[in-house]
PDB file of C-alpha atoms (C1' of nucleotides) in Angstrom:
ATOM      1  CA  UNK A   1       3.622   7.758   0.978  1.00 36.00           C
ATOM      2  CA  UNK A   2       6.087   5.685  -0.774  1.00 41.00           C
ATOM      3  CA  UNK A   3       6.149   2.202   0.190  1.00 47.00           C
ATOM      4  CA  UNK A   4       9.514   1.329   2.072  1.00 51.00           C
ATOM      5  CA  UNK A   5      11.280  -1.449   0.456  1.00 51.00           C
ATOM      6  CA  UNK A   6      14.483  -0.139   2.294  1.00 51.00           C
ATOM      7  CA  UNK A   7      13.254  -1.057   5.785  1.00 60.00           C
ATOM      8  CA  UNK A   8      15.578  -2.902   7.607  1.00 69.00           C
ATOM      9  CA  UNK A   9      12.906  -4.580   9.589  1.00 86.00           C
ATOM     10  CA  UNK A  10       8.990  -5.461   9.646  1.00 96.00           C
ATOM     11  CA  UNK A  11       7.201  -5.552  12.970  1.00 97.00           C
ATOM     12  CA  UNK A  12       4.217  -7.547  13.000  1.00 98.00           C
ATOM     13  CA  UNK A  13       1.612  -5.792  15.750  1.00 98.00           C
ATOM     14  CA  UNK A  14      -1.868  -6.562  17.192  1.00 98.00           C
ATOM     15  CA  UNK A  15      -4.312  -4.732  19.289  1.00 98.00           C
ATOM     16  CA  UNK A  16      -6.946  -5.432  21.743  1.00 97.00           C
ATOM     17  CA  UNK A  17      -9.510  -3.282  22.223  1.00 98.00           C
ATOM     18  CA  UNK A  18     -12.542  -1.973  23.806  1.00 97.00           C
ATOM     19  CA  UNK A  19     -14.250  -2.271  20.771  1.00 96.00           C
ATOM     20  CA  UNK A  20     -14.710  -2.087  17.006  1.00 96.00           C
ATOM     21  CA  UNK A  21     -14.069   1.939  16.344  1.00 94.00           C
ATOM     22  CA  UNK A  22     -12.012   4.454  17.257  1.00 96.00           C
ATOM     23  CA  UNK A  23     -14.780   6.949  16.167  1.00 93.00           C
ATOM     24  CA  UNK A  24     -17.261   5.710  18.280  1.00 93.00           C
ATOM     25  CA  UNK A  25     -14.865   6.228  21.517  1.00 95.00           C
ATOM     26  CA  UNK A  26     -13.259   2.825  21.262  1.00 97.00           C
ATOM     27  CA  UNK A  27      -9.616   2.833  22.885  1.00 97.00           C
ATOM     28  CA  UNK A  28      -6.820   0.857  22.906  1.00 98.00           C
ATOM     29  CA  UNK A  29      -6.325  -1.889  26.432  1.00 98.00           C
ATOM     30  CA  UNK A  30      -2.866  -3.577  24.691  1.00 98.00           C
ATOM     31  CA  UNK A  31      -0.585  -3.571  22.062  1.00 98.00           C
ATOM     32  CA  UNK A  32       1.430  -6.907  21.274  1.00 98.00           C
ATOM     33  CA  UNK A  33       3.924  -6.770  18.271  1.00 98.00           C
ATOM     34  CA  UNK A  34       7.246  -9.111  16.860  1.00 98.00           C
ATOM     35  CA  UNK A  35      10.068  -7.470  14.304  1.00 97.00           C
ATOM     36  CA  UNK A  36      11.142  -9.909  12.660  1.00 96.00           C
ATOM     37  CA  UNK A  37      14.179  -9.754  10.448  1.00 93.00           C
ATOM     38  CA  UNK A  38      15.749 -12.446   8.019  1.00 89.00           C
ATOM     39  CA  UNK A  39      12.550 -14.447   8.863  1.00 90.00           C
ATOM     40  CA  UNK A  40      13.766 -14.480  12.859  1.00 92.00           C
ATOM     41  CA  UNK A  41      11.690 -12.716  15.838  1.00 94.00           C
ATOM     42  CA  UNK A  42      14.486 -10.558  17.004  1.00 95.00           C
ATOM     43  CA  UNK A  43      12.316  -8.087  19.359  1.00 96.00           C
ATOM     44  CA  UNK A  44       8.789  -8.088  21.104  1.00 97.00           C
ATOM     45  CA  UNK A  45       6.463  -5.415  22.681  1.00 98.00           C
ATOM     46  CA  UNK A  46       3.760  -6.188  24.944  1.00 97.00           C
ATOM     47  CA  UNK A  47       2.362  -3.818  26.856  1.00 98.00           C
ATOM     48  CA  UNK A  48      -1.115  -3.489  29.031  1.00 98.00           C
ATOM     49  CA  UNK A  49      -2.700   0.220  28.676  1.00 98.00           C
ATOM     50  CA  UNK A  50      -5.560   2.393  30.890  1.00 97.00           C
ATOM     51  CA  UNK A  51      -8.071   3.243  28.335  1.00 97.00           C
ATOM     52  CA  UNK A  52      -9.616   5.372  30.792  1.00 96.00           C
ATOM     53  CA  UNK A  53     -13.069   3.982  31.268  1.00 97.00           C
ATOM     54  CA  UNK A  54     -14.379   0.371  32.294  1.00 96.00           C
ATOM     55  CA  UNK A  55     -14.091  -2.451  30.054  1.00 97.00           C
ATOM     56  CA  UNK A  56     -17.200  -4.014  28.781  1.00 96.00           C
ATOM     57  CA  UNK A  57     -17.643  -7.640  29.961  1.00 95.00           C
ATOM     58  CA  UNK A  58     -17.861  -8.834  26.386  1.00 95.00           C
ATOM     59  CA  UNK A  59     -14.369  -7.497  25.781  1.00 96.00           C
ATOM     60  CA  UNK A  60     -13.297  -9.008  29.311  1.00 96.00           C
ATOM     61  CA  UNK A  61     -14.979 -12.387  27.946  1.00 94.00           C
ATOM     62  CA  UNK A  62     -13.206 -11.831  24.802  1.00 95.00           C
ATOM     63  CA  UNK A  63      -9.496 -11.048  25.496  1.00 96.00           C
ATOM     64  CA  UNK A  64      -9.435 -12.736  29.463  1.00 95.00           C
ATOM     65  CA  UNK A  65      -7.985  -8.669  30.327  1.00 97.00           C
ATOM     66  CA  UNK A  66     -10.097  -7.669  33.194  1.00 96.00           C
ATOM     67  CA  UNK A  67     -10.841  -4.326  34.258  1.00 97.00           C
ATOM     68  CA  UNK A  68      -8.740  -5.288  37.616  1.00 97.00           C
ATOM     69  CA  UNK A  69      -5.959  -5.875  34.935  1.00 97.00           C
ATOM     70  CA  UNK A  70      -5.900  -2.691  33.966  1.00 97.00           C
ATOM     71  CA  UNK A  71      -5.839  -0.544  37.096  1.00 95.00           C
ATOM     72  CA  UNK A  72      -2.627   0.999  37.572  1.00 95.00           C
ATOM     73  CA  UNK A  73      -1.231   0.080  34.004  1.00 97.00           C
ATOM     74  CA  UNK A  74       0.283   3.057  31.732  1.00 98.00           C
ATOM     75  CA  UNK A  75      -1.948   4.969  29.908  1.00 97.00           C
ATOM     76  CA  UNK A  76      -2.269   4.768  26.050  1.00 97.00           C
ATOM     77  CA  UNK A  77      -0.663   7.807  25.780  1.00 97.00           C
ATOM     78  CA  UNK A  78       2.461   6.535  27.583  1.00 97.00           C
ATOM     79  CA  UNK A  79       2.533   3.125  26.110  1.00 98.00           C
ATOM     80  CA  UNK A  80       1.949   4.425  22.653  1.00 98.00           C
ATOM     81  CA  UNK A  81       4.939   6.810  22.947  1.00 97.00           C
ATOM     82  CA  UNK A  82       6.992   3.672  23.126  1.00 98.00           C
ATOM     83  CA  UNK A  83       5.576   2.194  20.708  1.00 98.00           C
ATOM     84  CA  UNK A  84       6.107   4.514  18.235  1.00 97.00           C
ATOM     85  CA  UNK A  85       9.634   4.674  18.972  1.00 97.00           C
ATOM     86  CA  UNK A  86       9.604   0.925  18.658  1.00 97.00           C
ATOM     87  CA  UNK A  87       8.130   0.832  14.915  1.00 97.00           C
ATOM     88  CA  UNK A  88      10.292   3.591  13.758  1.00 95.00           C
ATOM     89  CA  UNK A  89      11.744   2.633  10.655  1.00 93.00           C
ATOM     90  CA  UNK A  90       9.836  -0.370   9.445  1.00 95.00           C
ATOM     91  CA  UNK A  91       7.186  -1.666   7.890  1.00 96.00           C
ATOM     92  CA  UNK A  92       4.103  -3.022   9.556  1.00 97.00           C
ATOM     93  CA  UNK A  93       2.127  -6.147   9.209  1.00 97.00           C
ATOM     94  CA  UNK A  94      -1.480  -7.174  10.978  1.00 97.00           C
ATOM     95  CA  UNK A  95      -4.112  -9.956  10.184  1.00 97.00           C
ATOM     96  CA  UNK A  96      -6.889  -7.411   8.744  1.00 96.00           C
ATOM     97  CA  UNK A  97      -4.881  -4.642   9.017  1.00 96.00           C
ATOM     98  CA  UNK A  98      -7.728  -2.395   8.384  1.00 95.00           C
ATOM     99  CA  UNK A  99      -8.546  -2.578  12.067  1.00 97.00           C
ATOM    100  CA  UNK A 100      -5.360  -2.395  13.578  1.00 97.00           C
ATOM    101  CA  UNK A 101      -4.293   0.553  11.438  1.00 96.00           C
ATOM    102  CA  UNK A 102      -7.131   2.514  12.110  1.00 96.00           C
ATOM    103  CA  UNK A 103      -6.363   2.114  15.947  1.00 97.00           C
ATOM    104  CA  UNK A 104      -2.657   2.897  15.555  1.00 98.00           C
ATOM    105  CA  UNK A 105      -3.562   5.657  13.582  1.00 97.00           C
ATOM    106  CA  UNK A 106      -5.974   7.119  16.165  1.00 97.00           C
ATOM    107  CA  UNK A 107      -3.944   6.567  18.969  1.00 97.00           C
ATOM    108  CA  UNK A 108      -0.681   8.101  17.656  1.00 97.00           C
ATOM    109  CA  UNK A 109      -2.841  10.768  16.356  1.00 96.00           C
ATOM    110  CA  UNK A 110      -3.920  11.972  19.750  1.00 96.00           C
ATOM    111  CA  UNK A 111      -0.321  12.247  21.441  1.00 97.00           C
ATOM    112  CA  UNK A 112       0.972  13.577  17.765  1.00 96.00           C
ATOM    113  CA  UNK A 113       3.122  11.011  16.719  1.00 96.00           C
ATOM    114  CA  UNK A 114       3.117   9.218  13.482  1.00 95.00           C
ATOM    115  CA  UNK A 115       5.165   6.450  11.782  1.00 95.00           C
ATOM    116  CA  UNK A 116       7.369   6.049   8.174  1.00 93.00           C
ATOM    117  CA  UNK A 117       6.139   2.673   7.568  1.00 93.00           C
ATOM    118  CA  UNK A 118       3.731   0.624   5.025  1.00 91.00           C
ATOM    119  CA  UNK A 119       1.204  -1.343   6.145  1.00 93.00           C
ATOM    120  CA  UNK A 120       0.099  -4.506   4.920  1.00 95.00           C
ATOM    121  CA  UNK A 121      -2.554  -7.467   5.577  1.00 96.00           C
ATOM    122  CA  UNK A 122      -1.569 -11.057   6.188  1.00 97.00           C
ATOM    123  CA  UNK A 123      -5.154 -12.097   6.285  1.00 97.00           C
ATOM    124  CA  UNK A 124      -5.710 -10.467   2.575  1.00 96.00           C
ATOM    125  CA  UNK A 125      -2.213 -12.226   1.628  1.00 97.00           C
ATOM    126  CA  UNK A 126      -3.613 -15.378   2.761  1.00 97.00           C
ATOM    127  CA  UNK A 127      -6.896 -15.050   1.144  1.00 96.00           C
ATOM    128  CA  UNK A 128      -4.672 -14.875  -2.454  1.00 95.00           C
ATOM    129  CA  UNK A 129      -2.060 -17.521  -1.743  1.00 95.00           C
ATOM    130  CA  UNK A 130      -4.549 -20.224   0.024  1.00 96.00           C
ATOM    131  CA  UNK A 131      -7.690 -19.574  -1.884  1.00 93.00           C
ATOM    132  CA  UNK A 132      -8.745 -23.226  -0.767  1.00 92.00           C
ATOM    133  CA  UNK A 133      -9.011 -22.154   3.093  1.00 94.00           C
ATOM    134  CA  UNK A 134     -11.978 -23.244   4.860  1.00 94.00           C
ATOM    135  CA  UNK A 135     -11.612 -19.764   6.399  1.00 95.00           C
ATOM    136  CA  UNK A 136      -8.934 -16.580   6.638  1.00 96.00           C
ATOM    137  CA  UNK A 137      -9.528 -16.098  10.626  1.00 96.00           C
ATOM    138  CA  UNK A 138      -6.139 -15.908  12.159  1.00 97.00           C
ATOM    139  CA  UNK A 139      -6.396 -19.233  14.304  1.00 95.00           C
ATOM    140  CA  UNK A 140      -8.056 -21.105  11.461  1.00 96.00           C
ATOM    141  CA  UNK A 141      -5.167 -20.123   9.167  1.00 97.00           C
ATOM    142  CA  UNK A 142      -2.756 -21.319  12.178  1.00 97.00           C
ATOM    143  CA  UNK A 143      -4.550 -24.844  12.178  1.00 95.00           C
ATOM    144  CA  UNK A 144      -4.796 -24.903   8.273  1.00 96.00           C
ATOM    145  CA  UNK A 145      -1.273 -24.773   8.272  1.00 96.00           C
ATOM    146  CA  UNK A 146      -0.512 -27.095  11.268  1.00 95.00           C
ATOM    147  CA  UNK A 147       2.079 -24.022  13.234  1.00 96.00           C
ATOM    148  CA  UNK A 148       2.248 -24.653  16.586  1.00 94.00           C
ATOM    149  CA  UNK A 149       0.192 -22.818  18.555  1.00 91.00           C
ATOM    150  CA  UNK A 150       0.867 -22.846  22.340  1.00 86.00           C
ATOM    151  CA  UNK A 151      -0.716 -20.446  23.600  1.00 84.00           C
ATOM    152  CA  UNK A 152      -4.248 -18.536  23.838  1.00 84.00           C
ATOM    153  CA  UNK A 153      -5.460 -16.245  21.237  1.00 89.00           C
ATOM    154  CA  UNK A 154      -6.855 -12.916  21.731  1.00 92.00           C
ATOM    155  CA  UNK A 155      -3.840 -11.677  23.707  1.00 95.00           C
ATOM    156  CA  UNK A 156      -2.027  -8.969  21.643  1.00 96.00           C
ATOM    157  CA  UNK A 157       1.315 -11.012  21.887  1.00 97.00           C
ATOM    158  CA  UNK A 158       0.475 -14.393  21.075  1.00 96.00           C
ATOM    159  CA  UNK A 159      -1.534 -12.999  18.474  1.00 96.00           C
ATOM    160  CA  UNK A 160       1.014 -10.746  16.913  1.00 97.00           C
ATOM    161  CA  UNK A 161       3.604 -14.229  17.282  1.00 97.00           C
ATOM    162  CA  UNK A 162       0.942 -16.497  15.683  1.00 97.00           C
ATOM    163  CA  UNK A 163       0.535 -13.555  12.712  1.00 97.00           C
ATOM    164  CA  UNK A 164       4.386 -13.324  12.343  1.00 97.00           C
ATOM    165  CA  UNK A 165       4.350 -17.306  12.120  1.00 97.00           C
ATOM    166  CA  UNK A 166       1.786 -17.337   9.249  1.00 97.00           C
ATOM    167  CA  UNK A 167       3.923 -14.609   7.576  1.00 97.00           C
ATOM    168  CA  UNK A 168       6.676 -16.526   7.611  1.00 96.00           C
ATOM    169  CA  UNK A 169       4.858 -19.880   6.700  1.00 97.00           C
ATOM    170  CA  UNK A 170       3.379 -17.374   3.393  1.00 97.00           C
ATOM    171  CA  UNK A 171       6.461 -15.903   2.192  1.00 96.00           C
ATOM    172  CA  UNK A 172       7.997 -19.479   2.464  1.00 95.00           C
ATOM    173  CA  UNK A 173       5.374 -21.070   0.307  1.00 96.00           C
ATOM    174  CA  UNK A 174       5.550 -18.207  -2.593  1.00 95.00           C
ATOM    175  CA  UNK A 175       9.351 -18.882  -2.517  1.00 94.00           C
ATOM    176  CA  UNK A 176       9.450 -22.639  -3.187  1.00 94.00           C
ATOM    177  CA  UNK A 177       6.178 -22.762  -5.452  1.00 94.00           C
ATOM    178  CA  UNK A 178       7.638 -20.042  -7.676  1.00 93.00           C
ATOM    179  CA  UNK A 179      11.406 -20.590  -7.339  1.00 92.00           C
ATOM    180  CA  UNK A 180      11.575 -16.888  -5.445  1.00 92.00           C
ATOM    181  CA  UNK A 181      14.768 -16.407  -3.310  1.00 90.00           C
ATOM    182  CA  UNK A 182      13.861 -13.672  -1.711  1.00 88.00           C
ATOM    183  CA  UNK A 183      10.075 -11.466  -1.671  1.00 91.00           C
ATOM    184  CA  UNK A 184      10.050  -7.598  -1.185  1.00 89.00           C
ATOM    185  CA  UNK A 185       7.445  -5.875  -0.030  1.00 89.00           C
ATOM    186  CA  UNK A 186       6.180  -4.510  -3.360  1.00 88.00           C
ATOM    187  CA  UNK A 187       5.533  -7.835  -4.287  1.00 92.00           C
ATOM    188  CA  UNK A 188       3.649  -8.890  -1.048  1.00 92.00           C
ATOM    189  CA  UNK A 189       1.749  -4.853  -1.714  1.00 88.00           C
ATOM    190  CA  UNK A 190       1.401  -5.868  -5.397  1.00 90.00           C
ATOM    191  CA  UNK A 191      -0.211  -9.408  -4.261  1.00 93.00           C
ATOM    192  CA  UNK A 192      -2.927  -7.920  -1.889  1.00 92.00           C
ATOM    193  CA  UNK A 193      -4.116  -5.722  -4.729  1.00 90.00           C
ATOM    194  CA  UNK A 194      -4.323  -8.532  -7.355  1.00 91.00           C
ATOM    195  CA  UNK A 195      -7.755 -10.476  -8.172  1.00 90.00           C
ATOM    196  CA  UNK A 196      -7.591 -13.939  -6.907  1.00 89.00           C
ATOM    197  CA  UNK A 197      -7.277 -15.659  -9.935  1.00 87.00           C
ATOM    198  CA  UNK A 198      -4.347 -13.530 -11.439  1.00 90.00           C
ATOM    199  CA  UNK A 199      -2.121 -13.978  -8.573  1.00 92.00           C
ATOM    200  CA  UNK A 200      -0.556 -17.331 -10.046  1.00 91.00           C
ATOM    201  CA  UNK A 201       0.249 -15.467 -13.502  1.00 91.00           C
ATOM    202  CA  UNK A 202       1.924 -12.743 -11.210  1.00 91.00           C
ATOM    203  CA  UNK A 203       4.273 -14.920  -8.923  1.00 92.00           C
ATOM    204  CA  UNK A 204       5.033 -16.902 -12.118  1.00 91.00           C
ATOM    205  CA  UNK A 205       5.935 -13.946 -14.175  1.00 88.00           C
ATOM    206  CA  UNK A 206       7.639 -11.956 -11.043  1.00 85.00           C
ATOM    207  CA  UNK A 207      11.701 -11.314 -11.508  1.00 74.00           C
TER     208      UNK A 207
ATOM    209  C1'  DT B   1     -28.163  -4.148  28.876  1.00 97.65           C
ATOM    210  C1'  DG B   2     -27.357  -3.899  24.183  1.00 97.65           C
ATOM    211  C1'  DC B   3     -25.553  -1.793  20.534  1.00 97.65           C
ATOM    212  C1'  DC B   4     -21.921   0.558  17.490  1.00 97.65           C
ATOM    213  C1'  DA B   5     -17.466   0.420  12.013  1.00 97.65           C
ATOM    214  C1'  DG B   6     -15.232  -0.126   7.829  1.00 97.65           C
ATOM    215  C1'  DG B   7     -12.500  -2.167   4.035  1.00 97.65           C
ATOM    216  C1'  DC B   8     -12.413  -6.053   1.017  1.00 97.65           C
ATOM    217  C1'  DC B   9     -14.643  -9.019  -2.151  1.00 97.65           C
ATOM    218  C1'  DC B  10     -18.122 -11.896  -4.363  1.00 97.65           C
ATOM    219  C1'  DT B  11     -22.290 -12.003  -7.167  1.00 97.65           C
ATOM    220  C1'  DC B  12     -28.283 -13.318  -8.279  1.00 97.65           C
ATOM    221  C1'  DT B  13     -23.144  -6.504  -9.605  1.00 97.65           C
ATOM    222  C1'  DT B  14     -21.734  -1.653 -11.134  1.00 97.65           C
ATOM    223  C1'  DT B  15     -28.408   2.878  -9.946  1.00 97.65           C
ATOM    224  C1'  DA B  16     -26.584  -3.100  -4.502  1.00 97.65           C
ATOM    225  C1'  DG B  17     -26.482  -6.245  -0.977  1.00 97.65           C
ATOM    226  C1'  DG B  18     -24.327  -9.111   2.120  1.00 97.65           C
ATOM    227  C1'  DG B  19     -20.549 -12.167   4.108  1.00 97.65           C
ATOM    228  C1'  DC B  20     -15.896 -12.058   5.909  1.00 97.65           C
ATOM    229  C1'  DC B  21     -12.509 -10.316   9.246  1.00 97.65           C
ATOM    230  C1'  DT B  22     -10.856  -7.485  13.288  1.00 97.65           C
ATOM    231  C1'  DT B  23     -12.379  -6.152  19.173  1.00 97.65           C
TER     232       DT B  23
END
DNA sequence: TGCCAGGCCCTCTTTAGGGCCTT
C-alpha cells in the first residue's frame, strides 16, 4: 500500500479493550480518536461499544468502563461502521500502533470494511526524537514534555487527545531543531524506520 | 481466578533472550 502523503487529514485513534489480542477473543469496549489538520483538532469520535461478553475486572480496574457501562451501548459492529466512515481518507496515528492496528484491523475485518490510510507510531517517533526519556509510555511522555494533561488516562478520548498533543509537541520540535517548515509523512515513516543514532544525520540532511 | 500477544529494539546478538509498550 502506498503511503498517503496526499491525505488531507490524520486522525489520531485509541482503543480500549478487553484485552491484549484479537486472536485470543479479545474485543473492542471503545474507540476514542482526534483529526487533526494544520496542527488543530478539528473533529473527535468517542464512542462506548458491547463486546458481547463480560468485562474482566482487571480491564474494569484498568479503563474505570464497567460492565454496567456497557449494557445497552452499540455493538462493535455498529460503532465500527462509523468509524470507518470517519477515517476514510487519512492517515492514522496511535502510541504503539502495533496494538491499536491490530484491533482496527480485526474489527473492520469482521463487518468487511477496511481503510486507505498509513499507519504510524508516536511512541516509536518519540523513542528517535527524545532518546533521553526516562520512559516512552504515553503519560510519561505527556509529563516529560510538561502538556497539560487534564484529564484521566486510559479513556480512549483523552488518550487519543493526549497522543495528538505529543504529535504536535514532536513535529514542532523536528521543525525548529532542523529549520523544517513543514514534515510529511514520509519523513515521520522514514524516521520510525531509522536506527537511533542516524536520525540526527537524517533530519539534518532532509530537503 | 489467573492467564493469554506481538512488534520493536538492545545486547552479554544474528544458531537468542529479554525489556519496553499497548489493554
Amino acid at each position: 500500500m502506498a503511503f498517503n502523503n496526499s491525505a488531507s487529514s490524520l486522525v489520531i485513534l485509541d482503543f480500549e479493550t478487553t484485552g491484549l489480542s484479537p486472536n485470543m477473543g479479545d474485543r473492542a469496549i471503545e474507540i476514542g480518536a482526534v483529526r487533526i489538520e494544520n496542527s488543530e483538532v478539528t473533529e473527535s469520535f468517542s464512542q462506548l461499544m458491547d463486546p458481547g461478553f463480560r468485562i474482566s475486572g482487571f480491564i474494569e480496574d484498568y479503563t474505570g468502563i464497567s460492565n454496567q457501562m456497557l449494557n445497552g451501548m452499540p455493538t462493535c459492529a455498529q460503532v465500527m461502521n462509523e468509524f470507518a466512515d470517519f477515517i476514510e481518507g487519512s492517515n492514522l496515528v496511535a502510541h504503539n500502533a502495533s496494538f491499536d492496528k491490530r484491533f482496527l484491523d480485526a474489527e473492520l475485518n469482521q463487518i468487511s470494511r477496511s481503510y486507505s490510510g498509513e499507519f504510524s507510531c508516536s511512541m516509536l517517533l518519540a523513542r528517535r526524537i527524545y532518546q533521553s526519556a526516562p520512559t516512552h509510555k504515553l503519560g510519561d511522555l505527556i509529563k516529560y514534555k510538561n502538556i497539560s494533561a487534564d484529564g484521566g488516562f486510559h479513556r480512549a478520548l483523552f488518550d487519543s487527545q493526549m497522543t495528538a498533543k505529543l504529535w504536535i509537541t514532536m513535529l514542532d520540535d523536528i521543525k525548529n531543531d532542523y529549520g523544517l517548515t513543514d514534515i510529511e509523512f514520509s519523513l515521520v515513516k522514514k524516521l520510525v524506520k531509522t536506527p537511533k543514532k542516524s536520525v540526527h544525520d537524517v533530519l539534518s540532511n532532509w530537503k
